C-alpha positions in Angstrom: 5.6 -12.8 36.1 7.8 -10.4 38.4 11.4 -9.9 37.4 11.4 -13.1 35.0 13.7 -12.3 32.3 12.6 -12.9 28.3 13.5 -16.8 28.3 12.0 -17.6 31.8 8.8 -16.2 30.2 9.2 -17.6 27.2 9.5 -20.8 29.5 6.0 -19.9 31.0 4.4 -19.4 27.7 5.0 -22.4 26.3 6.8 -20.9 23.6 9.3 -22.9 21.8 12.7 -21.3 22.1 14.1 -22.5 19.0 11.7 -20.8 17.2 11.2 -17.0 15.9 8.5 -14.7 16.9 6.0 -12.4 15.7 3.4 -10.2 16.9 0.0 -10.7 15.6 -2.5 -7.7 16.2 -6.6 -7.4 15.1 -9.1 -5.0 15.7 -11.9 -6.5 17.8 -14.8 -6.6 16.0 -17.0 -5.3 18.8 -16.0 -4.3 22.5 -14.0 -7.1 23.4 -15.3 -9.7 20.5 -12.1 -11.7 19.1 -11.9 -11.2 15.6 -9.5 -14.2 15.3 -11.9 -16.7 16.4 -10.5 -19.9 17.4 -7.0 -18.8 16.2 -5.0 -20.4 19.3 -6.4 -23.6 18.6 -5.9 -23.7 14.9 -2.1 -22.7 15.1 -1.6 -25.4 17.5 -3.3 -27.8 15.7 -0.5 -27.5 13.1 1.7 -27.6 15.6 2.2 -23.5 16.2 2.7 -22.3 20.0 1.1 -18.7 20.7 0.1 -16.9 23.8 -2.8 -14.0 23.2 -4.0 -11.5 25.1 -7.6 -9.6 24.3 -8.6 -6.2 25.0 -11.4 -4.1 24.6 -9.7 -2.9 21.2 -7.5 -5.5 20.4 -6.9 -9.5 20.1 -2.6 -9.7 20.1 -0.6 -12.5 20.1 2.7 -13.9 20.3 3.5 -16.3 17.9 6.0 -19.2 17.7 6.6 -20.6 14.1 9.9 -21.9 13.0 10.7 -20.9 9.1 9.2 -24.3 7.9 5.7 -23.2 9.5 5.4 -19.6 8.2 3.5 -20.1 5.2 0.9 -22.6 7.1 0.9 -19.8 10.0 0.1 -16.6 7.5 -2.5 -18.8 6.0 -4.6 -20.0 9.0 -4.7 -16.3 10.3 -6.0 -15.6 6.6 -8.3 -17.8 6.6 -9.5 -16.3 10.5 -9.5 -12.7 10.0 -12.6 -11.2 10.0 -10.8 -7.7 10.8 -8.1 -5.8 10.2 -5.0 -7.6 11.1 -1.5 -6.8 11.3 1.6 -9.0 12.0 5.0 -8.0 12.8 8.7 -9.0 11.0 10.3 -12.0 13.0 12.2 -11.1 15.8 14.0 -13.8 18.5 14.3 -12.1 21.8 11.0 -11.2 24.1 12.6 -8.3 24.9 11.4 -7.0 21.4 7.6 -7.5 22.2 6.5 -3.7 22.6 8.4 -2.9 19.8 6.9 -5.8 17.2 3.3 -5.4 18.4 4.0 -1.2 16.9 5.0 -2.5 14.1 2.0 -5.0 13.7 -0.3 -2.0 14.7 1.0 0.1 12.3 0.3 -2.9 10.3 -2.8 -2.9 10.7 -2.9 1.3 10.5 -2.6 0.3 6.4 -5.6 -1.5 5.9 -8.1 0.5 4.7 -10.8 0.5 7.1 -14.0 -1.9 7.1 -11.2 -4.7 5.1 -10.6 -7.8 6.6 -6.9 -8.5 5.5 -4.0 -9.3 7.2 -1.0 -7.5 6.1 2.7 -8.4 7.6 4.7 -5.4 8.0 7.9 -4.8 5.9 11.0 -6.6 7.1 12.9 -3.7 5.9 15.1 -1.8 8.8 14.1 1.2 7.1 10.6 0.5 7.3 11.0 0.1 11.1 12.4 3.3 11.7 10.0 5.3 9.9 7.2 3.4 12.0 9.2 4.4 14.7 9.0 7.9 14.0 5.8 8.6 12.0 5.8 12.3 12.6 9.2 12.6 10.8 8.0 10.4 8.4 5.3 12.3 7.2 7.6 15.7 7.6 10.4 13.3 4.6 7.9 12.5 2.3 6.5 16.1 2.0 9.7 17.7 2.0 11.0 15.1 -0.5 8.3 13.5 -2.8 5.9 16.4 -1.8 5.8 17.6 -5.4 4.5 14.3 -6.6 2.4 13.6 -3.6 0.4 16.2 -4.7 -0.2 15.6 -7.9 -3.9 14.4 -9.2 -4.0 10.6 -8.0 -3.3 8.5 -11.1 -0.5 10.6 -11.9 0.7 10.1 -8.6 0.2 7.1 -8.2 1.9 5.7 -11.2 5.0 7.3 -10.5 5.0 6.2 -6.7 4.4 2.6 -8.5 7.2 2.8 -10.4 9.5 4.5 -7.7 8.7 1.4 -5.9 9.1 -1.2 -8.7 12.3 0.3 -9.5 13.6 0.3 -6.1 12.3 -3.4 -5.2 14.1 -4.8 -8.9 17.7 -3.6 -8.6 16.9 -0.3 -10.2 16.8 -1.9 -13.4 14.3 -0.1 -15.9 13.8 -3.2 -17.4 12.8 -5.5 -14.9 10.4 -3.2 -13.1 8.6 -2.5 -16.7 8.0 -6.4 -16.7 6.1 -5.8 -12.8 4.5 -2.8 -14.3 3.2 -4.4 -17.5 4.3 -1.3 -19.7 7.6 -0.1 -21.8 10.8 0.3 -20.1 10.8 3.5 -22.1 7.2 4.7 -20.0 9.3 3.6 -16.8 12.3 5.7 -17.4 9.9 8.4 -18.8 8.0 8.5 -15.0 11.6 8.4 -13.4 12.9 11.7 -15.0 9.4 13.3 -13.8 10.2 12.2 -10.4 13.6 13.5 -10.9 12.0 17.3 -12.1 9.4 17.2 -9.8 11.8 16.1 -6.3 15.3 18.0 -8.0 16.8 14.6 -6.4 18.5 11.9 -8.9 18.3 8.1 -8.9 21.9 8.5 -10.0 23.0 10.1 -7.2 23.5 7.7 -4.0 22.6 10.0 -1.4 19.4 11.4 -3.4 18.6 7.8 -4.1 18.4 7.0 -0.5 16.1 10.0 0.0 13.9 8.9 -2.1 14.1 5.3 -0.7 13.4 6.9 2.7 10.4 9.2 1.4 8.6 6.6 -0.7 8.3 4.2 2.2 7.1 6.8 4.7 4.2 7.7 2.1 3.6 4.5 1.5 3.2 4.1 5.6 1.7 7.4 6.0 -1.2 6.6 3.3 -3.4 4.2 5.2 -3.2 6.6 7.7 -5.0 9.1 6.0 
């Protein structure tokens, strides 16, 4: 395509310009073998544009959907997968290709392996730059939430769990007791451990984002292991 710029190939693609984009990613499931079988032709038949390219690793795509055709989109990959599949946040420029198919494959990176999921990476900014970065990532959450990371697993991971819940619900005891199914009191109970475990409080803006910071990079860093 020689020194086309992002909407010239966008031109050449077919894709829709008005739309936003996001990189799709699957592990072939043999040397070369799409594991999306057929999934050009079922986007468009709902009226989705995409462009794919297939490697000896890898089916990736570029996909066109405009807001209304998300769900519809999500669902007929779904329904295709017979690998691990990751898709990217939406992004608008072409430019941001390389860095949407990393997040997609890093995506994919927290599947456990053998599953045939598809998981869309977190539209979180924070997210991003931890993907970016997954060497520092892993160096945060040790340095931060290394206390609890090493705890036995269902103590660990039932304070990550409510790190998370508590983070994700306004960092209302309350509310993430209702996602948790159990007593605010048994929420607030795990988030004092977390706080004498890590020596950072939830209180505290600047610990709070720490711990924001070092729970997504071991959430990120666990299907990786």
């Amino acid at each position: 395509m020689g020194d086309a710029g992002p909407w010239e190939v966008g031109k050449l693609l077919g894709l829709p310009l008005d739309s936003k984009l996001v990189v799709v990613a699957a592990e072939t499931c043999g040397l070369a073998e799409e594991s999306l079988i057929g999934v050009e032709r079922l986007l468009a038949e709902r009226g989705i544009v995409s462009a794919w390219r297939l490697t000896s690793t890898t089916q990736a795509g570029v996909v066109a959907m405009r807001d209304e055709q998300s769900t519809a989109g999500l669902e007929i990959l779904r329904a295709a997968a017979t690998a691990r599949t990751g898709v990217s946040p939406p992004y608008v420029s072409l430019t941001e290709t390389p860095r949407a198919l990393h997040l997609a494959r890093t995506a994919v990176a927290e599947i456990p392996a053998g599953k045939a999921e598809v998981r869309v990476f977190s539209t979180s900014p924070l997210a991003a730059l931890i993907a970016h970065d997954p060497d520092e990532g892993r160096r945060l959450a040790q340095q931060v939430l290394g206390a609890v990371v090493d705890l036995p697993p269902e103590d660990r991971d039932a304070l990550l769990d409510t790190l998370d819940a508590f983070l994700h619900h306004g960092g209302s005891a309350d509310r993430a007791a209702r996602v948790l199914h159990c007593h605010p009191n048994t929420v607030r109970y795990r988030l004092n451990r977390i706080r004498e475990l890590t020596g950072r409080s939830l209180n505290e803006p600047l610990a709070l984002a720490e711990l924001a910071t070092a729970a997504q990079a071991v959430r990120l860093n666990a299907g990786r292991s």
